[in-house]
Coordinates of C-alpha atoms in Angstrom, one line a residue:
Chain N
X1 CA 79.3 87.7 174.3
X2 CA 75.8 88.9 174.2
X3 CA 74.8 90.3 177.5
X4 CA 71.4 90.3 176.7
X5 CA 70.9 86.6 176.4
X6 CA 72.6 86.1 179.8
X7 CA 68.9 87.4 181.4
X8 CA 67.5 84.6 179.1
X9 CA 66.2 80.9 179.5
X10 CA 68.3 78.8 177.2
X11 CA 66.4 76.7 175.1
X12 CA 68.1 75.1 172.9
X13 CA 71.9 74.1 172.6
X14 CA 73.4 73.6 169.5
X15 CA 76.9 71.7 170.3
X16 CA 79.7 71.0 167.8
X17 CA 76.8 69.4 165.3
X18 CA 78.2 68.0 161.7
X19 CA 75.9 65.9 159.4
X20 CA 76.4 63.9 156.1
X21 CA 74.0 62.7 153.2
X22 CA 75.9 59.8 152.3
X23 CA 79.8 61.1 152.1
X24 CA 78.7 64.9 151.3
X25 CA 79.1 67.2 154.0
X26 CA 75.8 69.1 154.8
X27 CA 77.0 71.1 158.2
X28 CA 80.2 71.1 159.7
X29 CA 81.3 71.8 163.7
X30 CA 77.7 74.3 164.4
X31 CA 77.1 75.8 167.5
X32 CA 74.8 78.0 168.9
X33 CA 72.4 78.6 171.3
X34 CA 68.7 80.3 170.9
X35 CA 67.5 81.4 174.0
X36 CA 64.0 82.6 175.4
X37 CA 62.1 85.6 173.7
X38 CA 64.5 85.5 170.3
X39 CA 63.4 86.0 167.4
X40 CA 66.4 84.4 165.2
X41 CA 66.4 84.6 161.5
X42 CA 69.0 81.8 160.3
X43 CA 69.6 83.0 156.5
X44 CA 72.1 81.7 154.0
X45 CA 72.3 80.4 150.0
X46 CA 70.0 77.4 149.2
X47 CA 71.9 73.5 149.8
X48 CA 74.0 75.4 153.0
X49 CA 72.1 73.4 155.2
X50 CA 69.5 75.2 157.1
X51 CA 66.6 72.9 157.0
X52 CA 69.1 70.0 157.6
X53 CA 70.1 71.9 160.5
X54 CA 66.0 72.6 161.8
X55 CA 65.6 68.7 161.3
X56 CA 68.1 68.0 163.4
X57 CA 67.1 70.1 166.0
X58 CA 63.7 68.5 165.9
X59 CA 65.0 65.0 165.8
X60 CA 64.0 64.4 162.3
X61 CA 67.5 63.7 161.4
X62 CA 70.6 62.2 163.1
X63 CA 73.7 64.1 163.6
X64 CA 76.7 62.6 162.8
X65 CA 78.8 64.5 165.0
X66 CA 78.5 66.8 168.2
X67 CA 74.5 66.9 170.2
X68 CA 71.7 69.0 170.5
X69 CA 70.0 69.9 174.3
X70 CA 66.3 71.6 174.1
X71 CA 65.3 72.5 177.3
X72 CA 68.1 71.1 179.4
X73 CA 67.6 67.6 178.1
X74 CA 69.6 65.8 175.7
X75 CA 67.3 65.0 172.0
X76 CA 66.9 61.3 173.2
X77 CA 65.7 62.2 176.3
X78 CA 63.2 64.8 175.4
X79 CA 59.6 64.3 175.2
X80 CA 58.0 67.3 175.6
X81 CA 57.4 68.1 172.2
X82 CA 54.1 70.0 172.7
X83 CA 56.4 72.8 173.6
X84 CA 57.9 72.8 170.5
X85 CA 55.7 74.3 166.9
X86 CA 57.1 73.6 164.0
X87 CA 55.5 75.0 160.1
X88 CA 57.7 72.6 157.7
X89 CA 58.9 74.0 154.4
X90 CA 56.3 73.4 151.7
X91 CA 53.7 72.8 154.8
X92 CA 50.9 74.3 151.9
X93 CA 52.1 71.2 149.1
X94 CA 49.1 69.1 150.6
X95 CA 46.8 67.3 148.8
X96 CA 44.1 69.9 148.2
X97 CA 41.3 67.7 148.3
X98 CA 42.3 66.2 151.4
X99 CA 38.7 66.8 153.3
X100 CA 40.0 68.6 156.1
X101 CA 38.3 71.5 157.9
X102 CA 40.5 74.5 159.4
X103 CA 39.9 73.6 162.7
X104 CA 40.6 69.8 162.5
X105 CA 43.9 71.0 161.1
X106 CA 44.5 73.1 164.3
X107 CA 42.9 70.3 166.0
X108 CA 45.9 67.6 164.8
X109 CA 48.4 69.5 166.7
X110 CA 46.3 69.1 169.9
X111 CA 44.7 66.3 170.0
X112 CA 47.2 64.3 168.9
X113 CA 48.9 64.5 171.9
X114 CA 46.1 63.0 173.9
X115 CA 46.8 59.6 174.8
X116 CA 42.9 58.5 174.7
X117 CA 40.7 60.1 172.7
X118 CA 36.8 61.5 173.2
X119 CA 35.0 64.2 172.7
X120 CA 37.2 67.5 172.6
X121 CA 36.9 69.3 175.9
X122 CA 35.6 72.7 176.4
X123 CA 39.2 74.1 177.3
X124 CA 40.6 72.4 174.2
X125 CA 38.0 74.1 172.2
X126 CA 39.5 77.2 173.6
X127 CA 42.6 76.7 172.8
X128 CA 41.4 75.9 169.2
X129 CA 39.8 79.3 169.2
X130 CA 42.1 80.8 170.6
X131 CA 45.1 79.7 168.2
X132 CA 42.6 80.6 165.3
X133 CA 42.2 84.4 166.7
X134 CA 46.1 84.7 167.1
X135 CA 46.4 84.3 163.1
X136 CA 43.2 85.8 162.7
X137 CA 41.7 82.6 161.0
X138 CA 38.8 82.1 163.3
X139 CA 35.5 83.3 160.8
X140 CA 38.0 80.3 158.1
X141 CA 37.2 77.5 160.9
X142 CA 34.6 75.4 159.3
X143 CA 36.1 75.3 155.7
X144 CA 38.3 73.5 154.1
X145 CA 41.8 73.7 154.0
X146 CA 42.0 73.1 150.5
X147 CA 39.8 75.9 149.1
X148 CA 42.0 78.7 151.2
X149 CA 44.5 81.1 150.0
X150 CA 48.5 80.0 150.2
X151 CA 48.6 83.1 152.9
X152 CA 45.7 82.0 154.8
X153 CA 46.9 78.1 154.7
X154 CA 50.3 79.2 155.9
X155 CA 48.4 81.2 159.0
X156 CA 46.6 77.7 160.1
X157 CA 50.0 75.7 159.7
X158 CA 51.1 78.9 162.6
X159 CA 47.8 78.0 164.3
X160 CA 48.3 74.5 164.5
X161 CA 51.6 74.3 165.5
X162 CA 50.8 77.2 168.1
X163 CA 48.0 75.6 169.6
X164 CA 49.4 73.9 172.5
X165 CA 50.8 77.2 173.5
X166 CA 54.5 76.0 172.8
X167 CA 58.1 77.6 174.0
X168 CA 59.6 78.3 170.9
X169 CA 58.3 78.1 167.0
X170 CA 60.3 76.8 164.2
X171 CA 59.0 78.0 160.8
X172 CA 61.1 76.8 157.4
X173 CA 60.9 79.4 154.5
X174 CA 56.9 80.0 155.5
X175 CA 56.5 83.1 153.2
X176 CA 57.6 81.5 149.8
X177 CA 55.1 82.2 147.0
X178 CA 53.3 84.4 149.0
X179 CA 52.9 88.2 147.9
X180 CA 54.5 91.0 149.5
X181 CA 51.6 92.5 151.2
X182 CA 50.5 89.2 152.8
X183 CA 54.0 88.8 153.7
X184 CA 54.0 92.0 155.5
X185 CA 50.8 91.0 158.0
X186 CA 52.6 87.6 158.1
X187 CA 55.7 88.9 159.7
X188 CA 53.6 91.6 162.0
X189 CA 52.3 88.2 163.4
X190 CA 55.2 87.0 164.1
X191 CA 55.6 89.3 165.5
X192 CA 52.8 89.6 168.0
X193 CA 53.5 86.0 169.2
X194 CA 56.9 86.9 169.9
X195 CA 56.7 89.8 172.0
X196 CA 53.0 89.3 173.5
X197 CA 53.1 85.2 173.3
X198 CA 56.5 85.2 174.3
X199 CA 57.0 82.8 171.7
X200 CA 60.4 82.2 170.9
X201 CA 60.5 82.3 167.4
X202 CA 63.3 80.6 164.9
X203 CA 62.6 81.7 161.1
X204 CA 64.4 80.0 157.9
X205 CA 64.3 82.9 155.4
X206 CA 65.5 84.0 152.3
X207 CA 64.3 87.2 152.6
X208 CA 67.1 89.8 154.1
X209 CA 65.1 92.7 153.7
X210 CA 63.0 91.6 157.0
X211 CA 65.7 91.3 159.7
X212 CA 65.9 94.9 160.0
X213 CA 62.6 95.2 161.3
X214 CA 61.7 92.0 162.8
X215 CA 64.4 90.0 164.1
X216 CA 66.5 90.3 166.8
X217 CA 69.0 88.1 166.4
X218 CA 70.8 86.1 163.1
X219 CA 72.4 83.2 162.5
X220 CA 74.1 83.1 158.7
X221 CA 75.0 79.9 157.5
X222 CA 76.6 78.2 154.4
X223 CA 77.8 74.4 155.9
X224 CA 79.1 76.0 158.7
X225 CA 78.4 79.0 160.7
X226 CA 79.8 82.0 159.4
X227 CA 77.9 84.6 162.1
X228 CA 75.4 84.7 165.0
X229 CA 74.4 87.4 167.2
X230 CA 72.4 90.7 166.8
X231 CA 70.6 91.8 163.8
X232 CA 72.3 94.9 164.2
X233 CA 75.8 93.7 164.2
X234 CA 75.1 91.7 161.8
X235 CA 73.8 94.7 159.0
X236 CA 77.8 95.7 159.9
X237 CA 79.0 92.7 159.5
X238 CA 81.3 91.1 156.4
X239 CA 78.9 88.3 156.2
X240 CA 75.8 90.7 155.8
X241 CA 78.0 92.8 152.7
X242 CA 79.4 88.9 150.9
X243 CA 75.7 87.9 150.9
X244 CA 74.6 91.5 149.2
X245 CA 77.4 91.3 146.7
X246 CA 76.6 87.2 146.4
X247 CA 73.3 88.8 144.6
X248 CA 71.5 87.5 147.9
X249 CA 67.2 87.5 147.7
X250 CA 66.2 91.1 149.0
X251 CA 63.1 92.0 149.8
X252 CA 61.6 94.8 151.3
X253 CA 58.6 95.9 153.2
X254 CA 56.4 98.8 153.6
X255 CA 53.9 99.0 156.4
Chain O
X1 CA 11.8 40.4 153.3
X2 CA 11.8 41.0 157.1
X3 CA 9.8 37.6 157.5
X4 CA 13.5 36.4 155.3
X5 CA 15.9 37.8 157.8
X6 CA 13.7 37.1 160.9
X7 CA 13.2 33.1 159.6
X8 CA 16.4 32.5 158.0
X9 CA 19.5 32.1 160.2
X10 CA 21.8 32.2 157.2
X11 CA 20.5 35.6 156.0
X12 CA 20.8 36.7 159.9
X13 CA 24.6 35.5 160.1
X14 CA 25.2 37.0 156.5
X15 CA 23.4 40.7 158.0
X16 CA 25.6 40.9 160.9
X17 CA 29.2 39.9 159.6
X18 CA 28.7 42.0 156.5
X19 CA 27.4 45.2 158.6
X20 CA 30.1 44.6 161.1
X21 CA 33.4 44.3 158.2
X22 CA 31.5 47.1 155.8
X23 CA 32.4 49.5 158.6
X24 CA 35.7 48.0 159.3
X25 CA 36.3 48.4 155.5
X26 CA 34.9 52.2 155.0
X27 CA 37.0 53.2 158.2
X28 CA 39.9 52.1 156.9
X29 CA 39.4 52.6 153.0
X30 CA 39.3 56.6 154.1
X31 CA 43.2 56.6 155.5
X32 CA 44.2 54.2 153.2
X33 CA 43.2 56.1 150.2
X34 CA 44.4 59.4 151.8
X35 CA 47.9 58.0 152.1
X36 CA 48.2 56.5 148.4
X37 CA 47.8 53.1 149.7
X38 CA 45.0 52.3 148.0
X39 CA 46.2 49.2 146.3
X40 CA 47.7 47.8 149.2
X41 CA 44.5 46.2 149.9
X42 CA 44.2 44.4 146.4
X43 CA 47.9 43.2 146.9
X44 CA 47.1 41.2 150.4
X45 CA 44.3 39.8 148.7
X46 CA 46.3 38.2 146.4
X47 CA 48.7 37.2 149.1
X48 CA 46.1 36.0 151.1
X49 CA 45.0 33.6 148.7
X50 CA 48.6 31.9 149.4
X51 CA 47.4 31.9 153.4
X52 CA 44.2 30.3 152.1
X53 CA 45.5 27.7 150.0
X54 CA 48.2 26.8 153.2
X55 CA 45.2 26.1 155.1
X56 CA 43.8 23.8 153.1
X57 CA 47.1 22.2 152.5
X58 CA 47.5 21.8 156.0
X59 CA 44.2 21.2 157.2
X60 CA 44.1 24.4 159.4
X61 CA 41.2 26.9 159.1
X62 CA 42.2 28.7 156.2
X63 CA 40.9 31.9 157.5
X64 CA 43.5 31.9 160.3
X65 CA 46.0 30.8 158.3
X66 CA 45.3 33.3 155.7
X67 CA 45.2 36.3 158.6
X68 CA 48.6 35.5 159.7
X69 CA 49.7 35.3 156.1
X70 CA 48.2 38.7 155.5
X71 CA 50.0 40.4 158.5
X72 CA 53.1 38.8 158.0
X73 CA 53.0 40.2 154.4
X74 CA 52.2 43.5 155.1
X75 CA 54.6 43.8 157.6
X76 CA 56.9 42.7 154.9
X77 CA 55.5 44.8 152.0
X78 CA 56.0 48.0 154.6
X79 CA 59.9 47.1 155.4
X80 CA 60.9 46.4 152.1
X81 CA 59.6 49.7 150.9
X82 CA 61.9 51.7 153.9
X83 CA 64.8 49.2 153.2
X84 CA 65.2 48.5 149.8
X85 CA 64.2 52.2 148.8
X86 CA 61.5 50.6 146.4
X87 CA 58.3 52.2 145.5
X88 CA 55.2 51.2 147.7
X89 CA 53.4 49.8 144.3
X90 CA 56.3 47.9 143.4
X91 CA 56.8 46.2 146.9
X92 CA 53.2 45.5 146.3
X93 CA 53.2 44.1 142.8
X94 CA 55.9 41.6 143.9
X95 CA 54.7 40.2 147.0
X96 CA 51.1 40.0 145.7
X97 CA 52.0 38.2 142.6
X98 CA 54.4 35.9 144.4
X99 CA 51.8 35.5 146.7
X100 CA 49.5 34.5 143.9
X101 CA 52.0 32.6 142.4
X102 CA 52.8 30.4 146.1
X103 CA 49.1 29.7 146.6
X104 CA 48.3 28.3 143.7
X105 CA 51.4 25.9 143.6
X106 CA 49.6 25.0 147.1
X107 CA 46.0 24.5 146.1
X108 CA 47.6 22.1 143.0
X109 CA 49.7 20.0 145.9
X110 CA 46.7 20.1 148.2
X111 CA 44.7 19.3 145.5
X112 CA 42.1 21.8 146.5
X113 CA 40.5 22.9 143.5
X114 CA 37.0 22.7 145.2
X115 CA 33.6 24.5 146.4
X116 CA 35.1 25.8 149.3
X117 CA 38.0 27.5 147.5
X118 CA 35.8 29.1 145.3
X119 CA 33.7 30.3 148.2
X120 CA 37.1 32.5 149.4
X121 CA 38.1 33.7 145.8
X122 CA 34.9 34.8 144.7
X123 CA 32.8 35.3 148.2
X124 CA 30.4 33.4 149.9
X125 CA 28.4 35.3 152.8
X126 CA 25.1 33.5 152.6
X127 CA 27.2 30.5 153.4
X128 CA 29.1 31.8 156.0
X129 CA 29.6 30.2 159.5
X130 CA 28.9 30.6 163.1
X131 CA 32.6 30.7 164.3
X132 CA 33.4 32.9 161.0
X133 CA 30.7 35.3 161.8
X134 CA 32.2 35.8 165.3
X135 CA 35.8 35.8 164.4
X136 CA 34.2 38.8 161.5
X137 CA 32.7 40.4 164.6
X138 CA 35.6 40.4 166.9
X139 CA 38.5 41.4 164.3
X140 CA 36.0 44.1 163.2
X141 CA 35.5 45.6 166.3
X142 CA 39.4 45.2 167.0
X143 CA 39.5 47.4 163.8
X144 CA 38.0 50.0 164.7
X145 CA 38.4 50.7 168.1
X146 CA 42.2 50.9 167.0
X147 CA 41.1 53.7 164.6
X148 CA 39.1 55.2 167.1
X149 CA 41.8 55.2 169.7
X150 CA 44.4 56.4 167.1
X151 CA 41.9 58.6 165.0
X152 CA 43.9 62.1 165.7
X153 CA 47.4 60.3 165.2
X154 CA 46.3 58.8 162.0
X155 CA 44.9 61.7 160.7
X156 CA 47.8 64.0 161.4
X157 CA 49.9 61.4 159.8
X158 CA 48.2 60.9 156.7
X159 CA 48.0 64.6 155.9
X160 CA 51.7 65.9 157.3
X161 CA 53.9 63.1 158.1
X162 CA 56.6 65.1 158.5
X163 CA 55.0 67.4 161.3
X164 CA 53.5 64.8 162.9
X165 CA 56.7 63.4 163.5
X166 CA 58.6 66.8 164.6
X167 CA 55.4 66.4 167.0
X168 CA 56.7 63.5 168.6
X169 CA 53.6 61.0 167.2
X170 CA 55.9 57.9 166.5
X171 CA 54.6 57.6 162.7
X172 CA 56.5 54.4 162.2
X173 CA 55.0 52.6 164.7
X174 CA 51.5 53.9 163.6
X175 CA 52.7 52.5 160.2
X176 CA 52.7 49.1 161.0
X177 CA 49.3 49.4 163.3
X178 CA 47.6 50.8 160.4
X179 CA 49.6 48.4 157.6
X180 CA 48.5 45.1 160.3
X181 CA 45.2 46.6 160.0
X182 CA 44.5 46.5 156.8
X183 CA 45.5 42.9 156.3
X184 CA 43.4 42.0 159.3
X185 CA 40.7 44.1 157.2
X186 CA 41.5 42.1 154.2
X187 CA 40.8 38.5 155.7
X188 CA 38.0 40.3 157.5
X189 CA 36.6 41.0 153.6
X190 CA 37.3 37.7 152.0
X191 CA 34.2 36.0 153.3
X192 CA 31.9 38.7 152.5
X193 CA 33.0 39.8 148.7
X194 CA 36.1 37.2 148.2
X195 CA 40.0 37.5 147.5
X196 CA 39.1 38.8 143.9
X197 CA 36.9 41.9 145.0
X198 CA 37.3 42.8 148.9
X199 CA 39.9 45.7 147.3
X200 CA 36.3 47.2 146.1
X201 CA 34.9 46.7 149.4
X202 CA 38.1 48.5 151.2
X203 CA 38.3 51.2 148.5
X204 CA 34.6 52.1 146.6
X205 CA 32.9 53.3 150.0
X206 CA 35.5 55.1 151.4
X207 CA 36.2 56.9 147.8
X208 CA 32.4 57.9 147.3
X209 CA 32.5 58.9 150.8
X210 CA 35.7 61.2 149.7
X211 CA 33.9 63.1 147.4
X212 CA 31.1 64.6 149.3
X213 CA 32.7 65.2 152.2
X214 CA 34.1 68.7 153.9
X215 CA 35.8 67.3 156.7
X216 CA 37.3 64.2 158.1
X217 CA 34.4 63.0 160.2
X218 CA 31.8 63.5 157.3
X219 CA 34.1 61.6 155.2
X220 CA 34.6 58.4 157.7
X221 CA 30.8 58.5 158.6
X222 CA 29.5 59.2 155.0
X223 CA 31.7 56.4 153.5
X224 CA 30.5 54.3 156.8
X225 CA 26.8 54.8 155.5
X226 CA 28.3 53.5 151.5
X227 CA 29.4 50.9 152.8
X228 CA 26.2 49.6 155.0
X229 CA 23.5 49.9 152.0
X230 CA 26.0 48.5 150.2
X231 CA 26.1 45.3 152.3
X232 CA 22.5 45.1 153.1
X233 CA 20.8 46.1 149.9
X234 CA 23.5 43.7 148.2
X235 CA 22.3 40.6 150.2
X236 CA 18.6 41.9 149.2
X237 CA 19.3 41.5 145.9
X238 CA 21.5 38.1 145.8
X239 CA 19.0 36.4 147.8
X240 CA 15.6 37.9 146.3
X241 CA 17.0 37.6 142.7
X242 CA 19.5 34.7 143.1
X243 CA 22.5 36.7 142.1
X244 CA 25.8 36.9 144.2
X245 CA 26.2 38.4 146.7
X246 CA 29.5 39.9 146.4
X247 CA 29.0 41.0 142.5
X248 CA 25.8 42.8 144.0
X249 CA 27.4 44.4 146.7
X250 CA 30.2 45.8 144.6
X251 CA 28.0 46.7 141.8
X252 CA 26.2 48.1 144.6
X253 CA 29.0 50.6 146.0
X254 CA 30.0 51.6 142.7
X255 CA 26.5 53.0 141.7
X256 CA 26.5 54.9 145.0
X257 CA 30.2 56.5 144.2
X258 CA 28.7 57.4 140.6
X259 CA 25.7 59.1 141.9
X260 CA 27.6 61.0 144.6
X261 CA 30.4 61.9 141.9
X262 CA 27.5 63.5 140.0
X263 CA 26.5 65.2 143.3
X264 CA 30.1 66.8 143.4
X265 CA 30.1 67.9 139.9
X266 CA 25.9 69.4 140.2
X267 CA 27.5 71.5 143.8
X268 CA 30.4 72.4 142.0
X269 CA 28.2 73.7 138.7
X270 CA 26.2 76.0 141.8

């Protein structure tokens, strides 16, 4: 029991959740809850079923056993998904001639919501800006996507998707192929939206090396859920030493 | 040539369907080529010719008949390709060549092997009519108002399906506004270039557009601009020099893309 979380908003409600592709089994009986202000790493060896597990949370994929609750509200009856950001894995695979500027890309994720269309107000504009400053992509906003750095592509995926000033960000593997030092000022802006943004944040990594100094909380996962709570328990843990001996992706950072 | 355009109400109905589909066209040509459904547009043609030739059959006006064959198709093309697990340019290669392959068992029964079949394969817009200029003005502006009303869905779409989705944009419903769109479009094209060639008219002016451009506006507006010299400029030349119409407009589009490729190359060399 983690006393902490008992202080905490409960966003989202993982419940008994099992999913097949075809007749192999991807996740089996997962529960867990992520709560306001986390920052949760969920780790584990490629094919145990992370992103399958982020997609379901999202409503991208159907479970085939147990439910998921975001905000109180059962997936099929949730709608507010401008609270929810979400960077996809290989978000930077786009077609890099697609003739896109920074800001319509941080644009998309507001805009899109609008249910006529016009020109975009002066607090939308804001909030554009705003998102921009937060990944310090604001001087990038009138070129295009294409000609940017993997780094600096990743950081207006974090813009767009935290441009409607959501609850809680999902981000799937964002650092791969990205060098160390850029992946250092990546995670320090995680960082800032978590603890000044308050924005939850849930983080598929490979990358174990990071969860000492910027997670609080893991989940560890290989089709079903071998651990969750604190990051620190979890350095103790028998799950944390089988993935070290397992050869597991370690990677660490100087600031 | 004003005198022309001002005397002529031929060249006047020609000038205002062809301005109003070019746009139609470029608007569309930009998301269609975007989301690697560039082809889709020469399939429906072909399919279309099916819709033409069951108008004549049955005495209907074949431009009706051939818009509800369009839609029908595409809405077909787009379920058979989330279904059957095919490939889009498979679905497409099989409907379009059945298509072809149904029409012209219908022209032979109809016996319709005339001028005004011609006039839909190949293009006819200085002998367009009244009701088909205003049926090309009212589909058109259907067009792209849905665009316009959709612009921010479509574009997020396009470029990450898979966030627009986790979003909550429902992408497959967009699919088949945008897929009914582009058969609309098609029909829309026949009368100005014809079955054979309104693919070119979909896909040149929003791909020369494409090259120049640094964002998404740019591109719709610049391939916009493509495709209204190559409308006007095209009937021009066919009725000044006595060439067709449709061979000059596409000719037409395709010089502009060349010239702007060489642009793109020139900045690039800078």
């Amino acid at each position: 029991m983690d006393l902490a979380a008992d202080n905490q908003q409960l966003l989202i409600n993982v419940n008994n959740v099992s999913f097949r592709y075809d007749s192999v089994p991807v996740l089996e009986e997962v529960s867990f809850h992520i709560h306001s202000g986390d920052f949760l790493a969920i780790i584990g060896p490629n094919g145990s079923g992370k992103t399958t597990l982020i997609k379901i949370i999202l409503g991208l994929l159907e479970p085939t056993q147990g439910e998921v609750q975001i905000l109180g509200k059962a997936l099929s009856e949730f709608s507010e998904w401008q609270k929810i950001g979400y960077v996809p894995q290989k978000a930077t695979h786009f077609d890099p001639f697609f003739p896109v500027s920074v800001r319509e890309v941080v644009a998309m994720g507001l805009l899109s919501q609008k249910r006529f269309p016009g020109r975009t107000r002066k607090e939308e504009e804001e909030l554009i800006q705003k998102a921009l400053e937060q990944v310090g992509m604001d001087s990038f906003k009138n070129r295009r996507i294409g000609n940017l750095s993997g780094g600096q592509q990743q950081r207006v995926f974090i813009a767009r998707a935290v441009v409607n000033q959501p609850h809680i960000l999902f981000l799937d593997e964002p650092t791969t192929g990205v060098d160390a030092e850029t992946q250092g000022h990546f995670y320090d802006m995680l960082d800032t939206l978590n603890r000044k943004e308050q924005i939850t944040i849930v983080l598929i990594t490979h990358e174990i090396g990071i969860i000492n100094k910027h997670v609080n909380r893991v989940a560890c996962l290989n089709h079903r859920l071998i651990y969750h709570g604190t990051h620190q328990e979890f350095c103790r843990s028998e799950a944390f030493k089988n993935m070290l001996a397992g050869g597991h992706h370690l990677i660490s950072h100087r600031h | 040539m004003v005198d022309a355009f001002l005397t002529y109400g031929f060249l006047q109905r020609a000038l205002l369907a062809g301005v109003f589909v070019a746009i139609a066209c470029a608007v569309l040509g930009v998301f269609l080529i975007l989301r690697r459904d560039a082809m889709i547009g020469h399939g429906l043609a072909h399919v279309t010719f099916a819709g033409v030739a069951l108008g004549l059959f049955l005495k209907v006006m074949p431009l009706l008949a051939a818009l509800v064959i369009a839609v029908l198709t595409a809405l077909g093309i787009m379920r058979i390709k989330e279904k059957a697990g095919l490939y889009g340019d498979t679905a497409i290669a099989i409907f379009s060549s059945t298509g072809f392959a149904v029409g012209l068992l219908l022209v032979t029964l109809a016996r319709s092997y005339n001028v005004d079949l011609f006039s839909y394969l190949f293009g006819e817009i200085l002998a367009i009519k009244a009701t088909e200029v205003w049926l090309s003005i009212g589909l058109a502006t259907v067009v792209v108002v849905a665009v316009i009303f959709n612009y921010h869905k479509f574009m997020y779409t396009t470029f990450d399906r898979q966030s627009a989705r986790a979003s909550g944009i429902h992408v497959a419903r967009l699919d088949v506004l945008i897929t009914t769109l582009t058969a609309v479009t098609v029909v829309l094209g026949m009368k100005i270039v014809g079955l054979l060639l309104v693919a070119a008219l979909i896909v040149i002016p929003a791909a020369a557009g494409l090259q120049l451009a640094s964002s998404f506006k740019q591109a719709i507006f610049v391939s916009t601009f493509v495709a209204l010299v190559s409308v006007v400029l095209g009937l021009i030349l066919a009725y000044f020099f006595d060439v067709p119409a449709s061979g000059a407009i596409v000719v037409l589009s395709f010089v502009i893309f060349s010239l702007f490729l060489l642009i793109k190359k020139e900045k690039r060399l800078w």
